[in-house]
Amino acid sequence: MILRSLELSRFGRFSDKSFEFRRGMNLVVGPNEAGKSTMMASIAAVLFGVGDKQRYQPWGGQQACQASLQFESQQRNIKVARNILTDQVDLFQYDGMYQPIDHFSAVTAVNSHSETHQQYATLLRNLLGISDEALFRATQFVAQGEFPTTATEFERFLRTILSGFTQGDSEMVLRSLHDDFAAVTSDNPWSPVAVSPRELEVVREALQDCDQRQRHNDELLASLDTVRQEIASLKLELGEDKLQLEEGRHYVTWIQQLWAQEEGALPVSEAIVEENSDEEERGVAEPTEKQQLEAQLKGAGIPIPVPEGLPRLLAQADDVRHQMIALQSEMIPYRDRLQKMKHPDWKRPLLVTLCLAIMALLVNAFVPQQLLIACGLAVAGSLSLWGWYARQWRKVSRSCHGLQEKLAALELKREQEQQQLTALDDEFEAFGVASSAVELVRIQKAFDLHREALQRWVVLDGMEDEPAVVAATQDDSIPEQTACTETSPASHHLKPEELPEALAKLDALDESIRLREADLLGLVRQEAILLGRLADAEVDARRRHHLEQRLVELEQKKQVLSCAIEVLQDSLDEFNSSSLRCFENRIAKYLRKATQGRYSAIALEQNFSARLKSRNGQWVALEQLSRGTMDAVCLAIRLGLSHFLVPSLSLPFFLDDALINLDGDRLHESVTVLERLSADHQIILFSHDERLHKIAARRRWHVIPLSERRSRSVARSKEGAEDGGQLSFL
Amino acid sequence: MIKVLHSCDLNLGAEMLYPQAVCDRLSQAQLSVLDTILDLATEHGVDLLVFTGNLFAHHAPEEALREAVIHRFKALPAAIRLVVLAGCYDQPLGPDSIYHHADFSPWFVDSARANGSPLNVKDGHCPVWLYTLPWQCDAGDGALGFMQRNREKGIHLGAFHSHKLKHRPNPYQDPLAHWTKAITSWQLDYVMVGNRRAGQLSNDDGQPIADCPGAPQGLSFQEPAQRYCSLVELGEAQTTCQALPCQHLRFEQCNLVLDGHGAEEKLHKILSEKASDELALQLKLHGDIEELFDVEAIAQRHRDEFVFLTMVDETHFLNSDYMTQMAQEETVRGILCRRLVEMAVDAGENQRAVYERAVRELLHRFHAVAGEAE
């Protein structure tokens, strides 16, 4: 395929200009600022568009800045035209006789993401082989100073171009991935070199510390709960004991007064009458409160007076119920498992046995001599199948049996509990309390809720009747205390000889209260200490949350980087093992032509270092080559890559003053190489070099002169400033 | 009859993991929300204003913040009784706790100091009692001693901060999940609960018996809904609870499907439409895209239009035509695209996400993402 013509309309310094090209060597020659670079830039601009729309628009021009390219091959001719400002693209396809085949028209800006752009890119790829501007520039275009001069530059050029990403070098990308991976973790599967812990390991360690602290805090919280429960129960206990102590002392005082009255010759009956009269007075003053309390307690469903032993029965009934619920919960999973257990299906083995029998019959009918073998196989198959079936049956039966036994044991326990509950229900009914579970829970709750009222009622009731005898043993149950008070007969009054013992008991109770108060103080202090230690728990929790988030991020990053490294490494390996050889062959073809057989092959190593095979069969490293040969190799590689990427087409090759820095001999060498290559690819050189102009004249190239005078007559463009820069560079 | 406004978990002075400018905006918003709550209390003429924990995010916040809050509280009308409880972050332990500051003593209620007895909030014909829990007290039996209603007469209110009970699962993040039974047994008229998340408990008649309004200002994308404080009117027979909006900045999570070509343009358009200086937006991007785009660059471009903008890219690129075409190339990039496409075919969802991120990582590093080549 060759570029047949280039038409520029108000494009840079060209107001309206058409250029024709031929096969083989073409030279666009002209002085600086004549528009050579603009011409060359227009080729990529037509195909791919330009980002800076104003760059090629003439000064003061308001009309459309347009350019078109016409490519020609044996089968097909293509014309691509673009309005640079609007990015309106028209792509015409003609057959060999210039009869239209297809026309694509769309607006596709540079780096556009539209669907039409994709269609256009697909068309370019199908027709010209390349739709990627960067790749096109890396292969078909050679600008000033783009020939690598050292072996390192050459390797880099090769790596970049072969990676397909013209701005990135696969090795650099791989290295950057490895660096990032190593910054995340010290765990490196690609290198045995151990490094110090990285962020991931540091975060993991910090999280382990947090876990430890968390466990410690949990233990502290559990201790705090226990301490608080102990404080609560101790406070309750102390409250009750203090009340009893007070009552006991009150009673002792009262009974001592009574004895003193008796000793003072007052008839006991009078004293009692007096006392009774006092009691009556108090009784007159206090029945209102007592009645109120009775009404309140009865309203709450508490039987007044409280039967002795009722609280104990309530507690027992509660225990038994809890036990029954626990047994029930234990039985549920066993029942579920039992229900889910199924014996293996007998129909399938039977079916298979029948099938085997039928097969044996069929064998008998068609191949009687094989009957014995067939029967043997059928019997063996059936026996193994039924054997398996029997094993399964036994296994399921054993499991069922085990579960049933466990269920029976639990059921037995449940029945025992039920019997106990029935006995308790009888006792409840004996007290006149309904034995339903709801009623009992209600009474229990009422006891808990009206503890204070009950306590008060006991006091009032005791004062109204007779002071209660202080129980010898400490009983912490208020209702029981009430019952005790209720049932204490008058004959149980303290006798003078029992006084020291009663006083000793009261002192012992007093001492016990004092000791427990000290314990309570200790527990309160312990609570304060625990709370102090827990003060930082929430800060720890927050830190832990942040660390967990970071850990997830780092784990994800590690996974992604690891995947990217592996995929890239594998891709490079695959490229090296398969495509590299093919690429070597393509380059070798151009290399032979460019060097007239001086070098016949190229060997590319995995690190893209290259060696050339000389005529005498020796391999020569790039460092040993002359710069002229290096240029030839470089051209061969570009053309080889172009052919490698687009094997079906030989695309034109553009060089913009690429040979300007070469000295006379090297210029001749390079030109000779290009001439040889022009047999396969159209070569278009853009140059202001007079030497090249002379060579072109001598060797009859197609020369397109760009006149300085003519170029000055057209309006100056911004591009001109750049060409000016090129002049100063020269 | 009593009117109560309650809020919780304002978390003033919270440390946040956002960029500094965003943190500053959020801190400002928190103070504005406090102003709004105080204005609402004044406007509705409430008798009692309660902060049920975590008013501050630290037990010893900075002096400037402390003074700003004290100044605001002092400006409240005298008729409003203010009560501040400690939460899990502004715990009252330690000598440097803000609640040991003299200025806070009229407002802060320390259960330990009150020896577990309820606080008399209002005297008179119908006295009002406020029961509170000690710091870090569990929902179990220990709470009963502090919160159990101890007399019939009057209005009995409860208030506590529902801290996380780590040994008990709470999959629905319901702040009342482990407290319902306890609250019911306390037999209080109304319980104010503190937690970042909202929740309500009603009796059989549909009357609220406990309410947790949640944090009045969201601080993360896990708190996207409208935020409130609660206004409660407690009468002899009826309790009404009203949620009053008070949030200043809104957190929102959006899912956006970007299919095919032009995803970047579509994304720009959506972001321009949603732009608001009171919105923190998290966009989750889905769909099968045809061109890669630099999510971070786009977010950067629109960042000034939002309080905070973040995007989570979950789009699929491995199925794109771009990848298919590139996979046909006999270059290194062609081979790696081919490999990734093939690997993703049978991969599970998580592994596929890794491949998606890996392809982006590679193409970004090769500067092959659209827009970067220039």
PDB file of N, CA, C and O in Angstrom, chain A residues 307-333:
ATOM      1  N   PRO A 307     -48.286 -17.443 103.285  1.00  0.00           N
ATOM      2  CA  PRO A 307     -48.115 -18.786 103.855  1.00  0.00           C
ATOM      3  C   PRO A 307     -46.628 -19.128 103.989  1.00  0.00           C
ATOM      4  O   PRO A 307     -45.828 -18.759 103.134  1.00  0.00           O
ATOM      5  N   GLU A 308     -46.329 -19.853 105.080  1.00  0.00           N
ATOM      6  CA  GLU A 308     -44.923 -20.251 105.300  1.00  0.00           C
ATOM      7  C   GLU A 308     -44.519 -21.241 104.200  1.00  0.00           C
ATOM      8  O   GLU A 308     -45.256 -22.157 103.875  1.00  0.00           O
ATOM      9  N   GLY A 309     -43.381 -21.049 103.690  1.00  0.00           N
ATOM     10  CA  GLY A 309     -42.851 -22.002 102.693  1.00  0.00           C
ATOM     11  C   GLY A 309     -43.245 -21.656 101.268  1.00  0.00           C
ATOM     12  O   GLY A 309     -42.782 -22.282 100.324  1.00  0.00           O
ATOM     13  N   LEU A 310     -44.112 -20.634 101.086  1.00  0.00           N
ATOM     14  CA  LEU A 310     -44.527 -20.280  99.723  1.00  0.00           C
ATOM     15  C   LEU A 310     -43.339 -19.815  98.856  1.00  0.00           C
ATOM     16  O   LEU A 310     -43.178 -20.272  97.719  1.00  0.00           O
ATOM     17  N   PRO A 311     -42.474 -18.949  99.396  1.00  0.00           N
ATOM     18  CA  PRO A 311     -41.338 -18.529  98.567  1.00  0.00           C
ATOM     19  C   PRO A 311     -40.454 -19.701  98.162  1.00  0.00           C
ATOM     20  O   PRO A 311     -39.975 -19.755  97.035  1.00  0.00           O
ATOM     21  N   ARG A 312     -40.247 -20.636  99.092  1.00  0.00           N
ATOM     22  CA  ARG A 312     -39.415 -21.793  98.775  1.00  0.00           C
ATOM     23  C   ARG A 312     -40.051 -22.594  97.645  1.00  0.00           C
ATOM     24  O   ARG A 312     -39.398 -23.003  96.683  1.00  0.00           O
ATOM     25  N   LEU A 313     -41.406 -22.781  97.788  1.00  0.00           N
ATOM     26  CA  LEU A 313     -42.109 -23.544  96.753  1.00  0.00           C
ATOM     27  C   LEU A 313     -42.006 -22.847  95.388  1.00  0.00           C
ATOM     28  O   LEU A 313     -41.819 -23.483  94.350  1.00  0.00           O
ATOM     29  N   LEU A 314     -42.138 -21.509  95.430  1.00  0.00           N
ATOM     30  CA  LEU A 314     -42.058 -20.750  94.171  1.00  0.00           C
ATOM     31  C   LEU A 314     -40.696 -20.946  93.499  1.00  0.00           C
ATOM     32  O   LEU A 314     -40.599 -21.182  92.296  1.00  0.00           O
ATOM     33  N   ALA A 315     -39.660 -20.879  94.337  1.00  0.00           N
ATOM     34  CA  ALA A 315     -38.301 -21.045  93.786  1.00  0.00           C
ATOM     35  C   ALA A 315     -38.127 -22.438  93.212  1.00  0.00           C
ATOM     36  O   ALA A 315     -37.577 -22.623  92.113  1.00  0.00           O
ATOM     37  N   GLN A 316     -38.662 -23.450  93.955  1.00  0.00           N
ATOM     38  CA  GLN A 316     -38.529 -24.837  93.465  1.00  0.00           C
ATOM     39  C   GLN A 316     -39.272 -25.009  92.135  1.00  0.00           C
ATOM     40  O   GLN A 316     -38.762 -25.612  91.190  1.00  0.00           O
ATOM     41  N   ALA A 317     -40.490 -24.459  92.091  1.00  0.00           N
ATOM     42  CA  ALA A 317     -41.292 -24.596  90.869  1.00  0.00           C
ATOM     43  C   ALA A 317     -40.590 -23.931  89.689  1.00  0.00           C
ATOM     44  O   ALA A 317     -40.563 -24.461  88.570  1.00  0.00           O
ATOM     45  N   ASP A 318     -39.976 -22.782  89.974  1.00  0.00           N
ATOM     46  CA  ASP A 318     -39.250 -22.077  88.924  1.00  0.00           C
ATOM     47  C   ASP A 318     -38.086 -22.930  88.405  1.00  0.00           C
ATOM     48  O   ASP A 318     -37.888 -23.068  87.190  1.00  0.00           O
ATOM     49  N   ASP A 319     -37.358 -23.525  89.351  1.00  0.00           N
ATOM     50  CA  ASP A 319     -36.225 -24.383  88.971  1.00  0.00           C
ATOM     51  C   ASP A 319     -36.688 -25.539  88.089  1.00  0.00           C
ATOM     52  O   ASP A 319     -36.095 -25.848  87.060  1.00  0.00           O
ATOM     53  N   VAL A 320     -37.782 -26.199  88.551  1.00  0.00           N
ATOM     54  CA  VAL A 320     -38.272 -27.372  87.817  1.00  0.00           C
ATOM     55  C   VAL A 320     -38.698 -26.962  86.402  1.00  0.00           C
ATOM     56  O   VAL A 320     -38.399 -27.642  85.419  1.00  0.00           O
ATOM     57  N   ARG A 321     -39.342 -25.808  86.301  1.00  0.00           N
ATOM     58  CA  ARG A 321     -39.786 -25.362  84.969  1.00  0.00           C
ATOM     59  C   ARG A 321     -38.586 -25.091  84.055  1.00  0.00           C
ATOM     60  O   ARG A 321     -38.583 -25.477  82.892  1.00  0.00           O
ATOM     61  N   HIS A 322     -37.604 -24.428  84.620  1.00  0.00           N
ATOM     62  CA  HIS A 322     -36.411 -24.169  83.813  1.00  0.00           C
ATOM     63  C   HIS A 322     -35.764 -25.469  83.362  1.00  0.00           C
ATOM     64  O   HIS A 322     -35.322 -25.606  82.226  1.00  0.00           O
ATOM     65  N   GLN A 323     -35.739 -26.431  84.293  1.00  0.00           N
ATOM     66  CA  GLN A 323     -35.145 -27.733  83.968  1.00  0.00           C
ATOM     67  C   GLN A 323     -35.907 -28.387  82.825  1.00  0.00           C
ATOM     68  O   GLN A 323     -35.330 -28.941  81.882  1.00  0.00           O
ATOM     69  N   MET A 324     -37.245 -28.275  82.879  1.00  0.00           N
ATOM     70  CA  MET A 324     -38.072 -28.902  81.830  1.00  0.00           C
ATOM     71  C   MET A 324     -37.863 -28.217  80.476  1.00  0.00           C
ATOM     72  O   MET A 324     -37.803 -28.869  79.442  1.00  0.00           O
ATOM     73  N   ILE A 325     -37.716 -26.895  80.518  1.00  0.00           N
ATOM     74  CA  ILE A 325     -37.476 -26.166  79.256  1.00  0.00           C
ATOM     75  C   ILE A 325     -36.136 -26.595  78.665  1.00  0.00           C
ATOM     76  O   ILE A 325     -36.007 -26.839  77.463  1.00  0.00           O
ATOM     77  N   ALA A 326     -35.147 -26.736  79.559  1.00  0.00           N
ATOM     78  CA  ALA A 326     -33.817 -27.139  79.086  1.00  0.00           C
ATOM     79  C   ALA A 326     -33.879 -28.525  78.456  1.00  0.00           C
ATOM     80  O   ALA A 326     -33.288 -28.768  77.391  1.00  0.00           O
ATOM     81  N   LEU A 327     -34.641 -29.428  79.108  1.00  0.00           N
ATOM     82  CA  LEU A 327     -34.761 -30.791  78.561  1.00  0.00           C
ATOM     83  C   LEU A 327     -35.458 -30.758  77.200  1.00  0.00           C
ATOM     84  O   LEU A 327     -35.075 -31.444  76.259  1.00  0.00           O
ATOM     85  N   GLN A 328     -36.509 -29.929  77.130  1.00  0.00           N
ATOM     86  CA  GLN A 328     -37.269 -29.809  75.878  1.00  0.00           C
ATOM     87  C   GLN A 328     -36.348 -29.315  74.758  1.00  0.00           C
ATOM     88  O   GLN A 328     -36.363 -29.851  73.644  1.00  0.00           O
ATOM     89  N   SER A 329     -35.518 -28.296  75.071  1.00  0.00           N
ATOM     90  CA  SER A 329     -34.604 -27.745  74.063  1.00  0.00           C
ATOM     91  C   SER A 329     -33.593 -28.799  73.624  1.00  0.00           C
ATOM     92  O   SER A 329     -33.205 -28.865  72.466  1.00  0.00           O
ATOM     93  N   GLU A 330     -33.202 -29.623  74.596  1.00  0.00           N
ATOM     94  CA  GLU A 330     -32.221 -30.660  74.282  1.00  0.00           C
ATOM     95  C   GLU A 330     -32.833 -31.722  73.368  1.00  0.00           C
ATOM     96  O   GLU A 330     -32.173 -32.290  72.512  1.00  0.00           O
ATOM     97  N   MET A 331     -34.134 -31.949  73.546  1.00  0.00           N
ATOM     98  CA  MET A 331     -34.786 -33.020  72.770  1.00  0.00           C
ATOM     99  C   MET A 331     -35.062 -32.607  71.323  1.00  0.00           C
ATOM    100  O   MET A 331     -35.076 -33.453  70.427  1.00  0.00           O
ATOM    101  N   ILE A 332     -35.276 -31.299  71.115  1.00  0.00           N
ATOM    102  CA  ILE A 332     -35.688 -30.843  69.770  1.00  0.00           C
ATOM    103  C   ILE A 332     -34.698 -31.261  68.683  1.00  0.00           C
ATOM    104  O   ILE A 332     -35.092 -31.870  67.677  1.00  0.00           O
ATOM    105  N   PRO A 333     -33.376 -30.971  68.850  1.00  0.00           N
ATOM    106  CA  PRO A 333     -32.455 -31.373  67.766  1.00  0.00           C
ATOM    107  C   PRO A 333     -32.423 -32.876  67.525  1.00  0.00           C
ATOM    108  O   PRO A 333     -32.317 -33.328  66.385  1.00  0.00           O
TER     109      PRO A 333
END
